[in-house]
CSV table of C-alpha atoms in Angstrom, one decimal:
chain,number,residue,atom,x,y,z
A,1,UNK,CA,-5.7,30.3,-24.6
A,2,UNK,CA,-7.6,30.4,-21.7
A,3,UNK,CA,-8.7,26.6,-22.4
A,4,UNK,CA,-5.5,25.5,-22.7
A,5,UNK,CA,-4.3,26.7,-20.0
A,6,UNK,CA,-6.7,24.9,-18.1
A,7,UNK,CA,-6.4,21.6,-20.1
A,8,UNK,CA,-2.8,21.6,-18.7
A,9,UNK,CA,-3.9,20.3,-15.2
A,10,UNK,CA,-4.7,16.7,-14.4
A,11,UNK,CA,-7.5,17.2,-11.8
A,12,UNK,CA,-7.9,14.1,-10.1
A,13,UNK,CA,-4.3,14.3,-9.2
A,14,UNK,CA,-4.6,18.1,-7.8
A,15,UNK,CA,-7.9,16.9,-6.0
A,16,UNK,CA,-6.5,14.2,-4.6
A,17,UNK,CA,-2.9,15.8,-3.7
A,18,UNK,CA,-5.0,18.5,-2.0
A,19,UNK,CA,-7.4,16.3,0.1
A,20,UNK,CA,-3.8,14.5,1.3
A,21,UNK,CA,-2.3,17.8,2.2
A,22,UNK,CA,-5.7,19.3,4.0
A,23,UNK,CA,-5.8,16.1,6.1
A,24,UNK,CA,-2.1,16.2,6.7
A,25,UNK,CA,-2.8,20.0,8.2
A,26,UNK,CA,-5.8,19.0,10.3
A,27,UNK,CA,-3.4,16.0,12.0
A,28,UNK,CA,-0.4,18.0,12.4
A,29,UNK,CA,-2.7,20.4,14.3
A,30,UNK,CA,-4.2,17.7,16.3
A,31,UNK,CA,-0.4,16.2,16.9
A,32,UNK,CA,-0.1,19.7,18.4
A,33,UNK,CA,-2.7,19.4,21.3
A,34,UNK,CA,-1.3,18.2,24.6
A,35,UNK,CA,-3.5,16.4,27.1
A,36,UNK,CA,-5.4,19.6,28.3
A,37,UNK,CA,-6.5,20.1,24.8
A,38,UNK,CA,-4.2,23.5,24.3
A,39,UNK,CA,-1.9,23.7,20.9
A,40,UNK,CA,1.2,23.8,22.0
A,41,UNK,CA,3.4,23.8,18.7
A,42,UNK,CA,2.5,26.3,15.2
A,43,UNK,CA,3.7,23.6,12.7
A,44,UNK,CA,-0.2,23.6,10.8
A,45,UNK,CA,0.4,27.3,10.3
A,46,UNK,CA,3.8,26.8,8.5
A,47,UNK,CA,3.1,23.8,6.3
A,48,UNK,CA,0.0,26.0,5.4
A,49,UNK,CA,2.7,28.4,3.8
A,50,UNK,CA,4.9,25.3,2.5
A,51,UNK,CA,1.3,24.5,1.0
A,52,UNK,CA,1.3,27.6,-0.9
A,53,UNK,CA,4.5,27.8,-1.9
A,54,UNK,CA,4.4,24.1,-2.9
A,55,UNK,CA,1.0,24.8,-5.0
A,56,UNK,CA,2.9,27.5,-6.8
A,57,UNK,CA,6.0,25.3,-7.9
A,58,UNK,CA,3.7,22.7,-8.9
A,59,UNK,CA,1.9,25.3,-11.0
A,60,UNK,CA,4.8,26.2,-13.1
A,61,UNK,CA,6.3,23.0,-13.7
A,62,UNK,CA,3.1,22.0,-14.5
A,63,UNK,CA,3.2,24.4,-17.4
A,64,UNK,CA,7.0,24.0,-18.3
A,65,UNK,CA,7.5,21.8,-20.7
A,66,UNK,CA,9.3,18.4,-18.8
A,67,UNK,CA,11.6,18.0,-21.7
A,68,UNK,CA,13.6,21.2,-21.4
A,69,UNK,CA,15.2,19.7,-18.0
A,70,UNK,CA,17.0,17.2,-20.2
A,71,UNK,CA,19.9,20.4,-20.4
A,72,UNK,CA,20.3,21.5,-17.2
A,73,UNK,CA,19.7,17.9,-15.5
A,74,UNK,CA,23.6,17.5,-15.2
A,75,UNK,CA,24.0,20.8,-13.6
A,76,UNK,CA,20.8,20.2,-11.5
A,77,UNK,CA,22.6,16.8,-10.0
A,78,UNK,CA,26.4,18.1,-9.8
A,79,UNK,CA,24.9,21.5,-8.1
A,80,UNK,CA,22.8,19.3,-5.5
A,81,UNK,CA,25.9,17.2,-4.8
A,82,UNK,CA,27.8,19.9,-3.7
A,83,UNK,CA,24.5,20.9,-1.6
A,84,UNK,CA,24.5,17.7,-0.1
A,85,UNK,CA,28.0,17.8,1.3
A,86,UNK,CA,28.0,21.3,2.3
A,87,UNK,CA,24.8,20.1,4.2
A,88,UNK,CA,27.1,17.3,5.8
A,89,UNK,CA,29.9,19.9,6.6
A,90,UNK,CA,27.7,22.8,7.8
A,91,UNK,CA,24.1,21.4,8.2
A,92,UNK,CA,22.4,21.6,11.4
A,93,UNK,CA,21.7,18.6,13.3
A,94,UNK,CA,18.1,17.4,13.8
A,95,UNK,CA,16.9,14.4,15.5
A,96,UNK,CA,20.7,13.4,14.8
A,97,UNK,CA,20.7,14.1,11.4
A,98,UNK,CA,22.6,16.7,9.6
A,99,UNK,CA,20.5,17.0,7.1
A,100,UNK,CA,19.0,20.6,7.3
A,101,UNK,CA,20.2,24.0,6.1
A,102,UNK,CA,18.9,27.1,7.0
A,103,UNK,CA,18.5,30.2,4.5
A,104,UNK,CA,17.5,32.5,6.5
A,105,UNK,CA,14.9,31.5,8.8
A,106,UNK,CA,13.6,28.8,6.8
A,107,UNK,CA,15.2,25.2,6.8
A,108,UNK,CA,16.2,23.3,3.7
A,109,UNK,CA,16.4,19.8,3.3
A,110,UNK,CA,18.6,19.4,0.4
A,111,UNK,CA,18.2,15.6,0.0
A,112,UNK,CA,14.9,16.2,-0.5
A,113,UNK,CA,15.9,18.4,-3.6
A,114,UNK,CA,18.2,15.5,-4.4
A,115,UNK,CA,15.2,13.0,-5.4
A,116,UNK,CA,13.9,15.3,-8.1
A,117,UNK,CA,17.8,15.9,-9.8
A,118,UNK,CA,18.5,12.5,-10.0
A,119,UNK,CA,15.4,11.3,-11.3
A,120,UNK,CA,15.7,14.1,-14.0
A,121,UNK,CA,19.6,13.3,-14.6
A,122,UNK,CA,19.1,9.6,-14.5
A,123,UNK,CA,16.1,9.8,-17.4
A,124,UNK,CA,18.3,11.7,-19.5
A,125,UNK,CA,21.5,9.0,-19.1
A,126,UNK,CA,18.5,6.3,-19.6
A,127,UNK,CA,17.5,7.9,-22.5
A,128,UNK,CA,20.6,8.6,-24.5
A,129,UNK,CA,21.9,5.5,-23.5
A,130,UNK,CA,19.0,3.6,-25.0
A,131,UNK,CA,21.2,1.5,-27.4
A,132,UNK,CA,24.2,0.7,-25.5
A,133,UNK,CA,24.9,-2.6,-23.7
A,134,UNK,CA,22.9,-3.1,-20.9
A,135,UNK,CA,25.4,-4.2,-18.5
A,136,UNK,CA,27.1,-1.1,-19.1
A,137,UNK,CA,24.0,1.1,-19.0
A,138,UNK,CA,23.2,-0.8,-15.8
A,139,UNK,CA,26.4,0.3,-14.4
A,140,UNK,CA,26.9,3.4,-15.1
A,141,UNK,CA,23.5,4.0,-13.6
A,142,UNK,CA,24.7,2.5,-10.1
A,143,UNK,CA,27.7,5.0,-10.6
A,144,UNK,CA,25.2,8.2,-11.1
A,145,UNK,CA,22.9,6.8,-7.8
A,146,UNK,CA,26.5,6.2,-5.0
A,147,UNK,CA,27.2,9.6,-4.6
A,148,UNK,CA,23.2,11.1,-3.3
A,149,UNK,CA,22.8,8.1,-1.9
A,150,UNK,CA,26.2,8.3,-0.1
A,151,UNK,CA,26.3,11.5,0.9
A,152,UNK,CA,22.6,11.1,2.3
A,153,UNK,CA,23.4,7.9,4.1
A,154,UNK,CA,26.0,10.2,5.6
A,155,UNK,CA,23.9,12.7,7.1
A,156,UNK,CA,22.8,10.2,8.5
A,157,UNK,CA,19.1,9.6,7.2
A,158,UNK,CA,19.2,6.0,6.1
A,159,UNK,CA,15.0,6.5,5.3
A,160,UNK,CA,15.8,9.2,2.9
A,161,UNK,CA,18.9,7.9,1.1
A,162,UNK,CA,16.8,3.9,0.5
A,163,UNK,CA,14.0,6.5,-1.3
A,164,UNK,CA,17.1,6.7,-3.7
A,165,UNK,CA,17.4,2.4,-4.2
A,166,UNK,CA,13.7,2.4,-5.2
A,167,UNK,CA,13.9,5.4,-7.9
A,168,UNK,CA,16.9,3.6,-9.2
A,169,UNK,CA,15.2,0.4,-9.5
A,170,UNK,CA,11.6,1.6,-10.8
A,171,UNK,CA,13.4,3.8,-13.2
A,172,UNK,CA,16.0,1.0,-14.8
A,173,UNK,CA,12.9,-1.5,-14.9
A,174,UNK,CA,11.4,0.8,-17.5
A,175,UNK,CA,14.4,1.4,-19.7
A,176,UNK,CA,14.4,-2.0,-20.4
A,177,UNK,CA,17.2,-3.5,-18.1
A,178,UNK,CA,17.1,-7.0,-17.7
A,179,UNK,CA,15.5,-8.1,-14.9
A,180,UNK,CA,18.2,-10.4,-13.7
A,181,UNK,CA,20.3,-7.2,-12.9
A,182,UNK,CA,17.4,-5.6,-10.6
A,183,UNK,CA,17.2,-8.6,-9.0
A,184,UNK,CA,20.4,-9.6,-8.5
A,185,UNK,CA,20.8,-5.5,-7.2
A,186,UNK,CA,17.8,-6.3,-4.8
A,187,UNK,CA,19.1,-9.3,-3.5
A,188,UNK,CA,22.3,-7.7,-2.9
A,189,UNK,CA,20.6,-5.1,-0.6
A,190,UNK,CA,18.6,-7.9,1.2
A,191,UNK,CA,21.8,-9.9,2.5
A,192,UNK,CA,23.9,-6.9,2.8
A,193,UNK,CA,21.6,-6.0,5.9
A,194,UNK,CA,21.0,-9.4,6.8
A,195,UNK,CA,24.5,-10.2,7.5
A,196,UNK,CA,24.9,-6.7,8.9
A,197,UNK,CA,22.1,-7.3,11.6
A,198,UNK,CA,22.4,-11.6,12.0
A,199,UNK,CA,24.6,-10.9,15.0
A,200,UNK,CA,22.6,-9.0,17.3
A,201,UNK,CA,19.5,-9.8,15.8
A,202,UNK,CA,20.6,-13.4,17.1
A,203,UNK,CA,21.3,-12.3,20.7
A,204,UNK,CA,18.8,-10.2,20.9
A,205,UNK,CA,15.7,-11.4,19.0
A,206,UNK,CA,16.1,-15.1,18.8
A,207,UNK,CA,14.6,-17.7,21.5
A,208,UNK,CA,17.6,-19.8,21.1
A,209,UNK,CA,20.7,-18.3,19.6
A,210,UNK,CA,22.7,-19.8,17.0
A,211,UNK,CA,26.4,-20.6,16.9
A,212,UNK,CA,26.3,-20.6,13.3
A,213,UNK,CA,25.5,-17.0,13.3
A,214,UNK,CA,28.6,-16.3,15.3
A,215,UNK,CA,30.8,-16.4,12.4
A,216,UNK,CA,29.7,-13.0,11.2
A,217,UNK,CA,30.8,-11.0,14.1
A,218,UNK,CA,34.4,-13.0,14.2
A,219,UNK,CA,36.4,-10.9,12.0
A,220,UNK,CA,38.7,-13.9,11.0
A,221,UNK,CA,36.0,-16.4,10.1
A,222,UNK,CA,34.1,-13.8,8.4
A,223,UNK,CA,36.8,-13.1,5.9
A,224,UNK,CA,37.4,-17.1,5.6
A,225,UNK,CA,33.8,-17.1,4.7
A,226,UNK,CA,34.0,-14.8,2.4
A,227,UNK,CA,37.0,-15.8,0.2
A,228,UNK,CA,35.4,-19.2,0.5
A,229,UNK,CA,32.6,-17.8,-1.2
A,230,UNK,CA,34.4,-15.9,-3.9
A,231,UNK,CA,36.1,-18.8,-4.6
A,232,UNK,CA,33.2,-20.5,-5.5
A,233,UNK,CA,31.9,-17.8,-7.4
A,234,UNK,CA,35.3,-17.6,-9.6
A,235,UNK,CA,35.1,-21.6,-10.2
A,236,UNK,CA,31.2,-21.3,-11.6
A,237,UNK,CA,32.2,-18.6,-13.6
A,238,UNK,CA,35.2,-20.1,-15.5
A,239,UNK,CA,33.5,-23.6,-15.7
A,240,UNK,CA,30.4,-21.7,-17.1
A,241,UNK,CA,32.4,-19.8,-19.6
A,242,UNK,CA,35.3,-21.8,-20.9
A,243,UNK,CA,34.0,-25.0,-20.6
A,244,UNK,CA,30.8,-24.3,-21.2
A,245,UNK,CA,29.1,-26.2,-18.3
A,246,UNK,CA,25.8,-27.1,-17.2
A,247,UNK,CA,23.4,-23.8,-17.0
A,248,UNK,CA,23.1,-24.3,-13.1
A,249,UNK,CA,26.9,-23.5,-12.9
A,250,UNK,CA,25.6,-19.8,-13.6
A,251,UNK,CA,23.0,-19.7,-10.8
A,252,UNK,CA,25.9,-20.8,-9.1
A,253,UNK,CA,28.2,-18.0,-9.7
A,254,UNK,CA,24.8,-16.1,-9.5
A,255,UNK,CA,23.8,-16.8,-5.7
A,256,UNK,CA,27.6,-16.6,-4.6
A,257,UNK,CA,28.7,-14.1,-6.0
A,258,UNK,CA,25.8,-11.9,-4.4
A,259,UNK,CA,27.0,-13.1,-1.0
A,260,UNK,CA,30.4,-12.2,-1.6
A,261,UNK,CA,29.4,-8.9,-2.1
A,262,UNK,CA,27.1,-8.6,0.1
A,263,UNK,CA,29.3,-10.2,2.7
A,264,UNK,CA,32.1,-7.2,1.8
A,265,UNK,CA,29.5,-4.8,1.8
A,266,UNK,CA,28.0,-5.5,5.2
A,267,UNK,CA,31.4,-4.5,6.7
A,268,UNK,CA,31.2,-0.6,5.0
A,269,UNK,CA,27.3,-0.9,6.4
A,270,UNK,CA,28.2,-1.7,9.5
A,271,UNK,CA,30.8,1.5,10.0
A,272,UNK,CA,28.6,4.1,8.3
A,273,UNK,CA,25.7,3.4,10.3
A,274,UNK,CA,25.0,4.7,13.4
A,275,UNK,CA,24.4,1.9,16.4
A,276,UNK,CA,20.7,3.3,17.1
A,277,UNK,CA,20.2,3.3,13.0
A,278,UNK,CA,21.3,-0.9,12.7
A,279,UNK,CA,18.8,-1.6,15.7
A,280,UNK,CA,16.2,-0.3,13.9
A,281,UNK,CA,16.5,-3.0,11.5
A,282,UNK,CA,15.8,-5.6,13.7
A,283,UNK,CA,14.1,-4.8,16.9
A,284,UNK,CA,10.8,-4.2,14.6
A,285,UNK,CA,10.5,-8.0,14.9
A,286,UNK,CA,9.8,-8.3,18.6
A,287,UNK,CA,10.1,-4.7,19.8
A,288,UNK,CA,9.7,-5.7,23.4
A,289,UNK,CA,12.9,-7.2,23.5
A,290,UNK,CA,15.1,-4.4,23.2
A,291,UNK,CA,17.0,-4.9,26.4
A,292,UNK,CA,14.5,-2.1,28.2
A,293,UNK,CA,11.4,-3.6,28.4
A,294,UNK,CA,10.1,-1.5,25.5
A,295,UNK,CA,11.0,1.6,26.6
A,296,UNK,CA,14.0,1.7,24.2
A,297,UNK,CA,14.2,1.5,20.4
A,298,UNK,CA,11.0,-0.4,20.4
A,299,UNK,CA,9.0,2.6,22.6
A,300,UNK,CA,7.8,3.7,19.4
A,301,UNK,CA,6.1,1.1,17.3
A,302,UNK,CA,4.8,0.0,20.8
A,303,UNK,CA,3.0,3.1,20.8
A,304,UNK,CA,2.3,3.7,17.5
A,305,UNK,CA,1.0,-0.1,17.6
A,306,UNK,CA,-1.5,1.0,20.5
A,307,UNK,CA,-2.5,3.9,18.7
A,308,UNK,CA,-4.0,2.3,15.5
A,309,UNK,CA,-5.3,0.1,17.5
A,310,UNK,CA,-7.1,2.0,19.9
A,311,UNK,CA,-8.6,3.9,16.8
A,312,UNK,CA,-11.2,0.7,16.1
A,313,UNK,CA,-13.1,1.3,12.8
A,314,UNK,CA,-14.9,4.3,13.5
A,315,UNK,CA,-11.7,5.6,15.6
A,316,UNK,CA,-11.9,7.6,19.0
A,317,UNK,CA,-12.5,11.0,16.7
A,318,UNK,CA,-11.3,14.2,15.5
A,319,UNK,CA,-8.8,15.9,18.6
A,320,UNK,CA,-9.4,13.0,20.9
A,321,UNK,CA,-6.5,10.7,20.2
A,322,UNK,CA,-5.6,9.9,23.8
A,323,UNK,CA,-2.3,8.4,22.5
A,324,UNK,CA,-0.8,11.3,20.8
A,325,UNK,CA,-2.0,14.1,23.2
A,326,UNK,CA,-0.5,12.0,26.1
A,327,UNK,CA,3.0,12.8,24.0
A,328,UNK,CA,2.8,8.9,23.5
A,329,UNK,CA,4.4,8.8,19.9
A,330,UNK,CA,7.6,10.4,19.1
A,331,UNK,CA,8.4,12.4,15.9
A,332,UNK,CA,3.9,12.2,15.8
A,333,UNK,CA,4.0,14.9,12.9
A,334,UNK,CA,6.3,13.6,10.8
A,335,UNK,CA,7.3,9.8,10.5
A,336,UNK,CA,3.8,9.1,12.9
A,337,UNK,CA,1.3,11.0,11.0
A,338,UNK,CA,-0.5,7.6,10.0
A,339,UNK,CA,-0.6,6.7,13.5
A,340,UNK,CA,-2.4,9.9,15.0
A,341,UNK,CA,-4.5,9.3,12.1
A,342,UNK,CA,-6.0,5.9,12.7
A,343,UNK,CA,-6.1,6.2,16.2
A,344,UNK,CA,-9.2,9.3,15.9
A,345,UNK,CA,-10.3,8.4,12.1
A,346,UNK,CA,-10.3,4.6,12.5
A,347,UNK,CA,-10.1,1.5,10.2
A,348,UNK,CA,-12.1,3.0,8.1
A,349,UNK,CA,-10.2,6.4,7.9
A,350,UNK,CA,-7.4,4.6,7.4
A,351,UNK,CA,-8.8,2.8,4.4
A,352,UNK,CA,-9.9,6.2,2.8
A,353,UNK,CA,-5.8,6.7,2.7
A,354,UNK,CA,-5.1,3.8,1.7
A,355,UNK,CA,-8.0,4.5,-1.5
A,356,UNK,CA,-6.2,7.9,-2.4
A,357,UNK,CA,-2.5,6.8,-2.6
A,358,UNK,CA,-3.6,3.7,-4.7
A,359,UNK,CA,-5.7,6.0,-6.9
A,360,UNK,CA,-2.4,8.2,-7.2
A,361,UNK,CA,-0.3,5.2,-8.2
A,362,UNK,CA,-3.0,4.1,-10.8
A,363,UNK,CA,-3.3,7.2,-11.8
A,364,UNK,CA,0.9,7.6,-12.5
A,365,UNK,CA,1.4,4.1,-13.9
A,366,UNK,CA,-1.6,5.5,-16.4
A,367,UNK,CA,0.2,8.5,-17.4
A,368,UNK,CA,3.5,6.6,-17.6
A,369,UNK,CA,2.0,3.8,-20.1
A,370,UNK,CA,0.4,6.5,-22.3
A,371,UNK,CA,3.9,8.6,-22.9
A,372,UNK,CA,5.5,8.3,-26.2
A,373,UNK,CA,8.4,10.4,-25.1
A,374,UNK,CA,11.0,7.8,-23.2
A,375,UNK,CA,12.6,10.8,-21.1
A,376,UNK,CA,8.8,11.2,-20.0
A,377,UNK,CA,8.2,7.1,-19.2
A,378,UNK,CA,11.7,7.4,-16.9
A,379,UNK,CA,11.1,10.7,-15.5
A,380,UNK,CA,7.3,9.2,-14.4
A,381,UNK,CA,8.6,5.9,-13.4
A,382,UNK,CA,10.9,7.8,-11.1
A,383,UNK,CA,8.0,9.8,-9.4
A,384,UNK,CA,6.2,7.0,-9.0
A,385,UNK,CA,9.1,4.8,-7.2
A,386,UNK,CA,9.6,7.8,-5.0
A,387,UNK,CA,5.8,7.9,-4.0
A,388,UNK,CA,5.5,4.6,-3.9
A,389,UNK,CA,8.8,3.8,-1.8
A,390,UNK,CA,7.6,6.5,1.0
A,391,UNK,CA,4.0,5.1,1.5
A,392,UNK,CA,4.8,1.2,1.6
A,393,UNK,CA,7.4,1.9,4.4
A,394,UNK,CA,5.8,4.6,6.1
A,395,UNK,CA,2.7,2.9,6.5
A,396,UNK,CA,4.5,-0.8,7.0
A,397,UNK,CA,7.1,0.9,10.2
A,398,UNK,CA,4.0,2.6,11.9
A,399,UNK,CA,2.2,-0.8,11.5
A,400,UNK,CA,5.4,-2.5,12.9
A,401,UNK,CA,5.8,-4.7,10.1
A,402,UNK,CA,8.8,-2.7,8.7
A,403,UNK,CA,11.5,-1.6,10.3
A,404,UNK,CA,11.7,2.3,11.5
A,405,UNK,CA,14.1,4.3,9.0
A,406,UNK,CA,12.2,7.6,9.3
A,407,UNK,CA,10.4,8.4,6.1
A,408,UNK,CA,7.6,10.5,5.9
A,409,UNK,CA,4.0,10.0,4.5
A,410,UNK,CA,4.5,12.2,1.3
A,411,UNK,CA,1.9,15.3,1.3
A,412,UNK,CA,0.6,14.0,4.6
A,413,UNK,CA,3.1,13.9,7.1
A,414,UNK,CA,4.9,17.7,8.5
A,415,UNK,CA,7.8,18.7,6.0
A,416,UNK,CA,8.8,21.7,4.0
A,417,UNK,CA,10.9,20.2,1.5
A,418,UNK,CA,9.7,17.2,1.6
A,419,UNK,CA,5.5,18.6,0.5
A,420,UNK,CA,7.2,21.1,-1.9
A,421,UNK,CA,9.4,18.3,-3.2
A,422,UNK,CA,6.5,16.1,-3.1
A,423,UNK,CA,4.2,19.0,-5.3
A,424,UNK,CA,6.7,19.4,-8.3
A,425,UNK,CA,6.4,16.1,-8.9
A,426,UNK,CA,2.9,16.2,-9.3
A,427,UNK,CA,3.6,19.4,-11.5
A,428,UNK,CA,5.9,17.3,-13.4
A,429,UNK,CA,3.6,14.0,-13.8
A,430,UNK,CA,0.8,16.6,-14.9
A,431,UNK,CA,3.8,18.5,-17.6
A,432,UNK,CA,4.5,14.9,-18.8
A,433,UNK,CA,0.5,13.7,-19.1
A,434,UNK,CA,-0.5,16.8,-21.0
A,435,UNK,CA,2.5,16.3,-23.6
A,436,UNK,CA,2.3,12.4,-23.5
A,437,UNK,CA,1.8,11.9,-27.1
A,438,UNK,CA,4.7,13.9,-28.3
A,439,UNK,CA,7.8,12.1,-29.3
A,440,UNK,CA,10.2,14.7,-29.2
C-alpha cells in the first residue's frame, strides 16, 4: 500500500515545482528590502503558508482519481461563473482590478479558480463531443470560453482573462480541430488588437505618421471599411460555393472575412478596456515615447529593462539588487519577479529558470503523449497551455519584448491563488501520469 502510495508522485515535477516556489520565497523576500537593507513588507511569510496549503491540495488531487471531475465539471464552471461576477459586483479593487474577494482575512482570486473549471469542463465537452462536426465542436467550445473570459476581461485583468485564449487553443489543437480554425481564431485576435491600437500607436510610436491609419479612428470610414470588407467576404463565399470557383476565392473569403470581424470586434475592445490597459499594447515598442519621457506607462519595462541588465552573468548577488531596493520596479513581487531575479542571480541565473520551466513543459507534453484516456490528453494539454501562456509573456513583458498585461511567473512570482492554483495542477498532471494507461 505503502508503495503505491508513493508511486503516485511524479518527482521530478514535485522537485522542480518546489525549487521554483523556494526561489520565488527567497526573491519575494529580497523584493521586500528597501535601500537600508530592512524588510519592510511580510509577503515571504504568507506565500510560505499559501506553500503549504498549496502542497496539501496538490497532494490530494494527486491521489484522486482525474477522471471523477468529468461529473461535477459543469457545476465546477457554472459555480465559478457566478464567483466571477459576484467578484465584479462586490470584489475589492486592487491595482485597479476588482478581481479579489476576501473570506475572512484571506483574499481570493476567483479567476484564478476559473482556469482549473474550465479546463476540466472544456475536456469533458471535448471528449463527448469527439464524433460531432468539428465546426460545431469548434463553436460550441468558443461559446463555453466567452463567459470566464468576459467576466475576467471585466474585472479588468486583461493578463489573466488572455491565460483563457491559450487553454482554449492548446486544448482544441489536441482534440483534433482543424487547424485552419485555430488559426483563423489566432489571427482573429492578432488584428482585433491591431486595429484597436493602429491609431495611437501611429501618433504616438511612429517616426512619421500615416494618414492611412486615420481611417480607424473615423467612425464613418471605419464602418465604410468594414462593409466594404464583408462585402468582399460574401462575394468569395458564394463564388466559392455555388459556382465553384478557383480555390484562392476561399483564402479570399478567408483573409476578409477575419478583418471583418476583427474590424467589428476592435470597436467592443476598444469600450471594455481601460485607456491605461490599450497603452500597454503598444508603448512596449518604444517605451520612451510615452508622452512623459518614460516616466509614464513605459516607467516600468524601463526599469525592469535596467534591472536584467545590471544583473550581468554572474548578477550583482543575493539582497544586493540596487534596482529593486531603490523601489525602482513596480508590482516587483508579482508581475517583476524575473526582473529582481536577474538583476542579483545574473544571465546565468536566469538561464537556470529558463532550464526548469522547459523541463516542466517537456515533462507535461510527455505525460500528455503517453495518456490513453482523451479526458486525460485535454485536461493536460490545458495545464500545459496555462503554464506555458504565463511564462512566455511573463518573461517576454519584463524583457520588453511583450507588451505589459500583468501575468505572473506561475509558482515563482507572489500570489495565493495563483501558487495554489498553479499546485493542483501539478497534482492533476501527476493524477493523470500515474493512470495514463487506462482507457476508461
Amino acid at each position: 500500500m505503502k508503495n503505491k502510495f508513493l508511486s503516485m508522485f511524479d518527482y521530478l515535477l514535485i522537485a522542480i515545482s518546489f525549487i521554483l516556489v523556494i526561489l520565488g520565497v527567497l526573491f519575494i523576500y529580497s523584493s521586500s528590502i528597501n535601500q537600508y537593507g530592512i524588510s519592510v513588507r511580510t509577503e515571504h511569510k504568507r506565500q510560505l503558508i499559501w506553500f503549504l496549503a498549496g502542497v496539501i491540495a496538490m497532494i490530494f488531487f494527486t491521489i484522486y482519481d482525474y477522471r471523477k471531475c468529468k461529473k461535477i465539471s459543469l457545476w465546477f464552471y457554472i459555480g465559478v461563473i457566478f464567483l466571477l461576477i459576484y467578484t465584479l459586483i462586490f470584489g475589492k479593487e486592487v491595482n485597479n482590478a476588482k478581481s479579489w474577494i476576501g473570506i475572512g482575512g484571506v483574499g481570493i482570486q476567483p479567476s484564478e479558480i476559473g482556469k482549473i473549471s474550465f479546463i476540466l469542463f472544456l475536456a469533458k465537452f471535448l471528449e463527448d463531443t469527439k464524433s460531432d462536426d468539428s465546426i460545431k465542436r469548434y463553436v460550441f467550445a468558443i461559446l463555453l470560453m466567452i463567459p470566464p473570459f468576459t467576466l475576467t476581461l471585466l474585472q479588468p485583468d486583461m493578463g489573466t482573462a488572455c491565460v483563457y485564449i491559450a487553454i482554449f487553443l492548446c486544448m482544441t489543437f489536441m482534440s483534433d480541430i482543424p487547424v485552419k480554425y485555430i488559426v483563423f481564431t489566432i489571427l482573429f485576435g492578432m488584428f482585433t488588437i491591431l486595429f484597436a491600437v493602429l491609431p495611437e500607436l501611429n501618433i504616438e510610436i511612429l517616426e512619421q505618421p500615416k494618414r492611412i491609419f486615420y481611417i480607424l479612428s473615423n467612425s464613418k470610414l471605419k464602418m465604410i471599411l468594414v462593409l466594404t470588407s464583408a462585402l468582399i467576404t460574401a462575394v468569395g463565399f458564394i463564388v466559392r460555393k455555388y459556382f465553384h470557383g478557383p480555390k484562392y476565392y476561399y483564402w479570399i473569403t478567408f483573409i476578409f472575412g477575419i478583418i471583418t470581424i476583427s474590424l467589428l470586434c476592435s470597436w467592443v475592445l476598444l469600450k471594455v478596456l481601460k485607456p491605461y490597459q490599450l497603452r500597454r499594447l503598444y508603448i512596449f515598442l518604444d517605451p520612451y515615447k510615452d508622452g512623459k519621457k518614460g516616466l509614464g506607462d513605459g516607467w516600468n519595462i524601463i526599469q525592469s529593462k535596467i534591472a536584467i541588465g545590471s544583473g550581468g552573468f554572474k548578477g550583482q548577488g543575493y539582497l544586493n539588487g540596487s534596482q529593486s531596493h531603490g523601489r525602482y520596479l513596480a508590482e516587483q513581487s508579482t508581475d517583476f519577479i524575473f526582473s529582481i531575479y536577474s538583476e542579483e542571480f545574473g544571465f546565468w541565473g536566469g538561464l537556470l529558470i529558463f532550464t526548469l520551466y522547459t523541463t516542466i513543459f517537456v515533462r507535461m507534453i510527455y505525460i500528455i503523449k503517453q495518456t490513453k484516456n482523451a479526458y486525460g490528453t485535454y485536461v493536460g494539454a490545458g495545464i500545459l497551455g496555462m503554464y506555458m501562456f504565463h511564462f512566455i509573456i511573463n518573461v517576454g513583458m519584463v524583457m520588453g519584448i511583450m507588451p505589459v498585461m500583468g501575468i505572473p511567473l506561475l509558482l515563482l512570482s507572489y500570489g495565493g491563488s495563483s501558487l495554489v492554483t498553479s499546485l493542483i495542477a501539478i497534482g492533476f498532471m501527476m493524477s493523470i501520469n500515474y493512470r495514463k494507461k487506462e482507457l476508461l
